[in-house]
Amino acid sequence: MKRKADRDQIRRQNRSIILQALRRNGPTARIDLGQTTRLSPATVTAITSDLLDQGLILSLESEEPKAPQARGRPRTLLKLNPDAVFTLCIRLSVNNIDLSLVDFAGDVTRETRIHFDSSTADADSFPETLVEAIRQFLHEAGVEPSQVREIGVAAQGVVETETGLVAWSPAFAGRKIPVVGPLQSAFGADCYISNDTNMITEALHWSDPTRYSGTFAVVMLDYGVGMGLYLNNRLFSGASGTAAEFGHANHIPGGALCRCGKKGCLEAYLSDYALVRAATHQPEDTDPGTIKAGVSGLGRLIELAGSGDDDARKAFHEAGRVLGYGIARVIAMIDPKRLVLTGAAVRAFDFMKKGMWEGLDDALVADLRNNFTLDVMPWNEDFIRSGLIAQSMERLDKDFLGNATPKASHSARPGTSEATA
């Protein structure tokens, strides 16, 4: 029995390798698939034959011009059948639900943004709001819920991947918001939820696995402070799924008030509201909810720093020192080969850089702090969706497609949609 289980596992893994190669490279001949994946011709032939029978891939004749002396038919290329199944990628943030319908080729076919009231959303009201938003979205796309086999959700805040709950988030008035359970009940699809910074980490690994592999960390400086960890080539989320809550690690006991309600968190010195609070000399116990920060507040602070404003420059410099102390802890604990800084606040990195290196120098001996590479990456919100897509495709390939799959539906191809209020 164990030998059969091992063979089945290897076969599922090889199926996933072939599907991912087609998703990355587009239409490919069998011989080229073998070279790309390093699988034997017999393995490639056997697996692609099954995938063709299941309607998961399609064959088409190559349009490449034949050599003058070449004989016979043009070689056959294989491509993913985009309409075989669909996945749904969802991002939950303050007042917004972002929905993206993704085909089997990994392409976004439709997207929209739906607004809700974060100030009143709680465990009782939000699940119904989310389910109805998805139903309407799929109806407008002309896609039956049964065609959606994976639903991936990324949320701000503290996310419990094992229970499917958002434990705490600035996007909700309440705590312990159930997400996975209601979605599975409503749509019958496999569903998972993760912290949004984890999905940025997943996206980087998917887009450039040579550079972002092994052990590396991502720190997002934005409305809050998030972290994603890749340890030994795997996304790490801990026993309950709440690992790497970098922003809510304590920096100064009894210090500045954090949006989570505790005092002294790293976020209380690094987030957008923390920077505005420091630059405007507001007391450290000022309620973050009363501080006008966000994209506009942070942008204004960056403008002031650029024009030489002492208060703004000092706020960024001191935040940089706090960041340096925080990064020092990460380096000392996991020894990452690479650390990535991203998020809206990296626009101000030039004003934070000197303080960050000062904090690192103070907190860590040179033997440890010289072993990593720092990447400062301009913020792109699509990172989060790209990570959701990458994880959804991987789960779909390995889990669902390891079993027999019905032929693809012949329903109309979904269109595109603009964001709606």
mmCIF file of N, CA, C and O in Angstrom, residues 202-253:
data_model
loop_
_atom_site.group_PDB
_atom_site.id
_atom_site.type_symbol
_atom_site.label_atom_id
_atom_site.label_comp_id
_atom_site.label_asym_id
_atom_site.label_seq_id
_atom_site.Cartn_x
_atom_site.Cartn_y
_atom_site.Cartn_z
ATOM 1 N N GLU A 202 4.612 34.721 -1.536
ATOM 2 C CA GLU A 202 4.316 33.668 -2.506
ATOM 3 C C GLU A 202 4.493 34.181 -3.933
ATOM 4 O O GLU A 202 5.016 33.480 -4.811
ATOM 5 N N ALA A 203 4.065 35.415 -4.182
ATOM 6 C CA ALA A 203 4.180 35.990 -5.527
ATOM 7 C C ALA A 203 5.640 36.149 -5.945
ATOM 8 O O ALA A 203 5.999 35.883 -7.101
ATOM 9 N N LEU A 204 6.483 36.576 -5.033
ATOM 10 C CA LEU A 204 7.901 36.742 -5.353
ATOM 11 C C LEU A 204 8.534 35.395 -5.678
ATOM 12 O O LEU A 204 9.316 35.283 -6.635
ATOM 13 N N HIS A 205 8.189 34.373 -4.896
ATOM 14 C CA HIS A 205 8.738 33.044 -5.171
ATOM 15 C C HIS A 205 8.277 32.528 -6.536
ATOM 16 O O HIS A 205 9.057 31.933 -7.281
ATOM 17 N N TRP A 206 7.015 32.763 -6.861
ATOM 18 C CA TRP A 206 6.474 32.296 -8.142
ATOM 19 C C TRP A 206 7.133 33.038 -9.314
ATOM 20 O O TRP A 206 7.491 32.434 -10.320
ATOM 21 N N SER A 207 7.295 34.350 -9.181
ATOM 22 C CA SER A 207 7.792 35.153 -10.297
ATOM 23 C C SER A 207 9.282 34.968 -10.538
ATOM 24 O O SER A 207 9.751 35.051 -11.675
ATOM 25 N N ASP A 208 10.060 34.705 -9.475
ATOM 26 C CA ASP A 208 11.510 34.567 -9.626
ATOM 27 C C ASP A 208 12.034 33.568 -8.598
ATOM 28 O O ASP A 208 12.668 33.936 -7.606
ATOM 29 N N PRO A 209 11.759 32.265 -8.815
ATOM 30 C CA PRO A 209 12.151 31.261 -7.822
ATOM 31 C C PRO A 209 13.655 31.138 -7.623
ATOM 32 O O PRO A 209 14.099 30.656 -6.582
ATOM 33 N N THR A 210 14.435 31.561 -8.605
ATOM 34 C CA THR A 210 15.889 31.505 -8.430
ATOM 35 C C THR A 210 16.345 32.515 -7.381
ATOM 36 O O THR A 210 17.182 32.213 -6.522
ATOM 37 N N ARG A 211 15.782 33.706 -7.441
ATOM 38 C CA ARG A 211 16.163 34.779 -6.517
ATOM 39 C C ARG A 211 15.464 34.616 -5.159
ATOM 40 O O ARG A 211 16.067 34.815 -4.107
ATOM 41 N N TYR A 212 14.190 34.258 -5.202
ATOM 42 C CA TYR A 212 13.394 34.187 -3.976
ATOM 43 C C TYR A 212 13.055 32.720 -3.667
ATOM 44 O O TYR A 212 11.987 32.226 -4.023
ATOM 45 N N SER A 213 13.994 32.074 -3.036
ATOM 46 C CA SER A 213 13.838 30.678 -2.654
ATOM 47 C C SER A 213 14.612 30.447 -1.365
ATOM 48 O O SER A 213 15.168 31.383 -0.788
ATOM 49 N N GLY A 214 14.645 29.191 -0.920
ATOM 50 C CA GLY A 214 15.382 28.902 0.311
ATOM 51 C C GLY A 214 14.715 29.556 1.500
ATOM 52 O O GLY A 214 13.561 29.279 1.826
ATOM 53 N N THR A 215 15.435 30.471 2.162
ATOM 54 C CA THR A 215 14.916 31.194 3.320
ATOM 55 C C THR A 215 15.038 32.697 3.073
ATOM 56 O O THR A 215 16.139 33.219 2.921
ATOM 57 N N PHE A 216 13.889 33.361 2.984
ATOM 58 C CA PHE A 216 13.880 34.817 2.823
ATOM 59 C C PHE A 216 12.655 35.386 3.520
ATOM 60 O O PHE A 216 11.718 34.664 3.862
ATOM 61 N N ALA A 217 12.680 36.686 3.762
ATOM 62 C CA ALA A 217 11.590 37.356 4.481
ATOM 63 C C ALA A 217 11.143 38.586 3.718
ATOM 64 O O ALA A 217 11.945 39.245 3.043
ATOM 65 N N VAL A 218 9.856 38.903 3.832
ATOM 66 C CA VAL A 218 9.275 40.101 3.229
ATOM 67 C C VAL A 218 8.650 40.936 4.338
ATOM 68 O O VAL A 218 7.889 40.421 5.161
ATOM 69 N N VAL A 219 8.990 42.219 4.382
ATOM 70 C CA VAL A 219 8.381 43.153 5.331
ATOM 71 C C VAL A 219 7.604 44.186 4.532
ATOM 72 O O VAL A 219 8.159 44.825 3.636
ATOM 73 N N MET A 220 6.304 44.321 4.835
ATOM 74 C CA MET A 220 5.471 45.312 4.164
ATOM 75 C C MET A 220 5.202 46.472 5.114
ATOM 76 O O MET A 220 4.656 46.288 6.204
ATOM 77 N N LEU A 221 5.589 47.678 4.693
ATOM 78 C CA LEU A 221 5.361 48.895 5.467
ATOM 79 C C LEU A 221 4.248 49.672 4.785
ATOM 80 O O LEU A 221 4.424 50.179 3.678
ATOM 81 N N ASP A 222 3.100 49.789 5.455
ATOM 82 C CA ASP A 222 1.950 50.369 4.788
ATOM 83 C C ASP A 222 0.983 50.881 5.836
ATOM 84 O O ASP A 222 1.390 51.542 6.781
ATOM 85 N N TYR A 223 -0.315 50.520 5.683
ATOM 86 C CA TYR A 223 -1.334 50.857 6.678
ATOM 87 C C TYR A 223 -0.997 50.201 8.009
ATOM 88 O O TYR A 223 -1.363 50.684 9.070
ATOM 89 N N GLY A 224 -0.328 49.079 7.934
ATOM 90 C CA GLY A 224 0.204 48.395 9.103
ATOM 91 C C GLY A 224 1.597 47.921 8.769
ATOM 92 O O GLY A 224 2.234 48.430 7.844
ATOM 93 N N VAL A 225 2.074 46.938 9.494
ATOM 94 C CA VAL A 225 3.395 46.370 9.235
ATOM 95 C C VAL A 225 3.238 44.855 9.202
ATOM 96 O O VAL A 225 2.878 44.243 10.210
ATOM 97 N N GLY A 226 3.482 44.252 8.045
ATOM 98 C CA GLY A 226 3.300 42.822 7.902
ATOM 99 C C GLY A 226 4.590 42.118 7.551
ATOM 100 O O GLY A 226 5.577 42.747 7.142
ATOM 101 N N MET A 227 4.589 40.799 7.694
ATOM 102 C CA MET A 227 5.758 40.004 7.322
ATOM 103 C C MET A 227 5.315 38.679 6.725
ATOM 104 O O MET A 227 4.333 38.072 7.148
ATOM 105 N N GLY A 228 6.055 38.252 5.708
ATOM 106 C CA GLY A 228 5.900 36.919 5.154
ATOM 107 C C GLY A 228 7.239 36.208 5.227
ATOM 108 O O GLY A 228 8.286 36.833 5.012
ATOM 109 N N LEU A 229 7.215 34.915 5.538
ATOM 110 C CA LEU A 229 8.453 34.146 5.679
ATOM 111 C C LEU A 229 8.446 32.939 4.749
ATOM 112 O O LEU A 229 7.448 32.202 4.683
ATOM 113 N N TYR A 230 9.535 32.748 4.059
ATOM 114 C CA TYR A 230 9.779 31.515 3.323
ATOM 115 C C TYR A 230 10.939 30.820 4.028
ATOM 116 O O TYR A 230 12.042 31.362 4.091
ATOM 117 N N LEU A 231 10.678 29.646 4.581
ATOM 118 C CA LEU A 231 11.708 28.902 5.297
ATOM 119 C C LEU A 231 11.947 27.575 4.596
ATOM 120 O O LEU A 231 11.004 26.798 4.402
ATOM 121 N N ASN A 232 13.185 27.358 4.197
ATOM 122 C CA ASN A 232 13.551 26.101 3.538
ATOM 123 C C ASN A 232 12.603 25.768 2.378
ATOM 124 O O ASN A 232 12.087 24.664 2.258
ATOM 125 N N ASN A 233 12.366 26.793 1.561
ATOM 126 C CA ASN A 233 11.572 26.647 0.338
ATOM 127 C C ASN A 233 10.083 26.426 0.575
ATOM 128 O O ASN A 233 9.385 25.932 -0.308
ATOM 129 N N ARG A 234 9.579 26.805 1.733
ATOM 130 C CA ARG A 234 8.149 26.686 1.993
ATOM 131 C C ARG A 234 7.653 27.931 2.707
ATOM 132 O O ARG A 234 8.319 28.464 3.604
ATOM 133 N N LEU A 235 6.461 28.385 2.304
ATOM 134 C CA LEU A 235 5.828 29.486 3.015
ATOM 135 C C LEU A 235 5.516 29.035 4.438
ATOM 136 O O LEU A 235 4.937 27.970 4.652
ATOM 137 N N PHE A 236 5.920 29.836 5.417
ATOM 138 C CA PHE A 236 5.772 29.448 6.818
ATOM 139 C C PHE A 236 4.686 30.293 7.468
ATOM 140 O O PHE A 236 4.730 31.523 7.417
ATOM 141 N N SER A 237 3.709 29.613 8.086
ATOM 142 C CA SER A 237 2.644 30.347 8.770
ATOM 143 C C SER A 237 2.424 29.878 10.199
ATOM 144 O O SER A 237 1.555 30.401 10.888
ATOM 145 N N GLY A 238 3.201 28.897 10.651
ATOM 146 C CA GLY A 238 3.114 28.473 12.038
ATOM 147 C C GLY A 238 2.017 27.457 12.292
ATOM 148 O O GLY A 238 1.305 27.033 11.385
ATOM 149 N N ALA A 239 1.846 27.087 13.560
ATOM 150 C CA ALA A 239 0.908 26.021 13.925
ATOM 151 C C ALA A 239 -0.538 26.407 13.655
ATOM 152 O O ALA A 239 -1.340 25.588 13.197
ATOM 153 N N SER A 240 -0.911 27.642 13.930
ATOM 154 C CA SER A 240 -2.303 28.068 13.740
ATOM 155 C C SER A 240 -2.473 28.963 12.525
ATOM 156 O O SER A 240 -3.593 29.324 12.170
ATOM 157 N N GLY A 241 -1.348 29.327 11.897
ATOM 158 C CA GLY A 241 -1.415 30.186 10.726
ATOM 159 C C GLY A 241 -1.187 31.654 11.009
ATOM 160 O O GLY A 241 -1.297 32.489 10.111
ATOM 161 N N THR A 242 -0.853 32.001 12.239
ATOM 162 C CA THR A 242 -0.686 33.412 12.592
ATOM 163 C C THR A 242 0.780 33.806 12.762
ATOM 164 O O THR A 242 1.073 34.865 13.322
ATOM 165 N N ALA A 243 1.692 32.966 12.280
ATOM 166 C CA ALA A 243 3.124 33.262 12.458
ATOM 167 C C ALA A 243 3.531 34.506 11.686
ATOM 168 O O ALA A 243 2.848 34.958 10.765
ATOM 169 N N ALA A 244 4.688 35.051 12.069
ATOM 170 C CA ALA A 244 5.320 36.199 11.404
ATOM 171 C C ALA A 244 4.513 37.479 11.551
ATOM 172 O O ALA A 244 4.520 38.324 10.649
ATOM 173 N N GLU A 245 3.819 37.642 12.689
ATOM 174 C CA GLU A 245 3.141 38.918 12.944
ATOM 175 C C GLU A 245 4.170 39.923 13.455
ATOM 176 O O GLU A 245 4.153 40.354 14.612
ATOM 177 N N PHE A 246 5.060 40.283 12.554
ATOM 178 C CA PHE A 246 6.177 41.170 12.842
ATOM 179 C C PHE A 246 5.709 42.493 13.447
ATOM 180 O O PHE A 246 6.287 43.004 14.404
ATOM 181 N N GLY A 247 4.647 43.062 12.876
ATOM 182 C CA GLY A 247 4.191 44.376 13.320
ATOM 183 C C GLY A 247 3.691 44.408 14.742
ATOM 184 O O GLY A 247 3.690 45.470 15.375
ATOM 185 N N HIS A 248 3.269 43.259 15.265
ATOM 186 C CA HIS A 248 2.719 43.235 16.617
ATOM 187 C C HIS A 248 3.653 42.583 17.623
ATOM 188 O O HIS A 248 3.239 42.251 18.741
ATOM 189 N N ALA A 249 4.914 42.406 17.217
ATOM 190 C CA ALA A 249 5.952 42.087 18.197
ATOM 191 C C ALA A 249 6.249 43.367 18.980
ATOM 192 O O ALA A 249 6.249 44.463 18.415
ATOM 193 N N ASN A 250 6.502 43.239 20.275
ATOM 194 C CA ASN A 250 6.682 44.427 21.098
ATOM 195 C C ASN A 250 8.059 45.042 20.891
ATOM 196 O O ASN A 250 9.070 44.343 20.860
ATOM 197 N N HIS A 251 8.087 46.341 20.728
ATOM 198 C CA HIS A 251 9.349 47.075 20.600
ATOM 199 C C HIS A 251 9.714 47.755 21.904
ATOM 200 O O HIS A 251 10.856 47.656 22.367
ATOM 201 N N ILE A 252 8.760 48.444 22.528
ATOM 202 C CA ILE A 252 8.990 49.108 23.815
ATOM 203 C C ILE A 252 7.805 48.789 24.725
ATOM 204 O O ILE A 252 6.678 49.216 24.452
ATOM 205 N N PRO A 253 7.996 48.025 25.790
ATOM 206 C CA PRO A 253 6.894 47.733 26.716
ATOM 207 C C PRO A 253 6.240 49.015 27.226
ATOM 208 O O PRO A 253 6.923 49.952 27.660
#
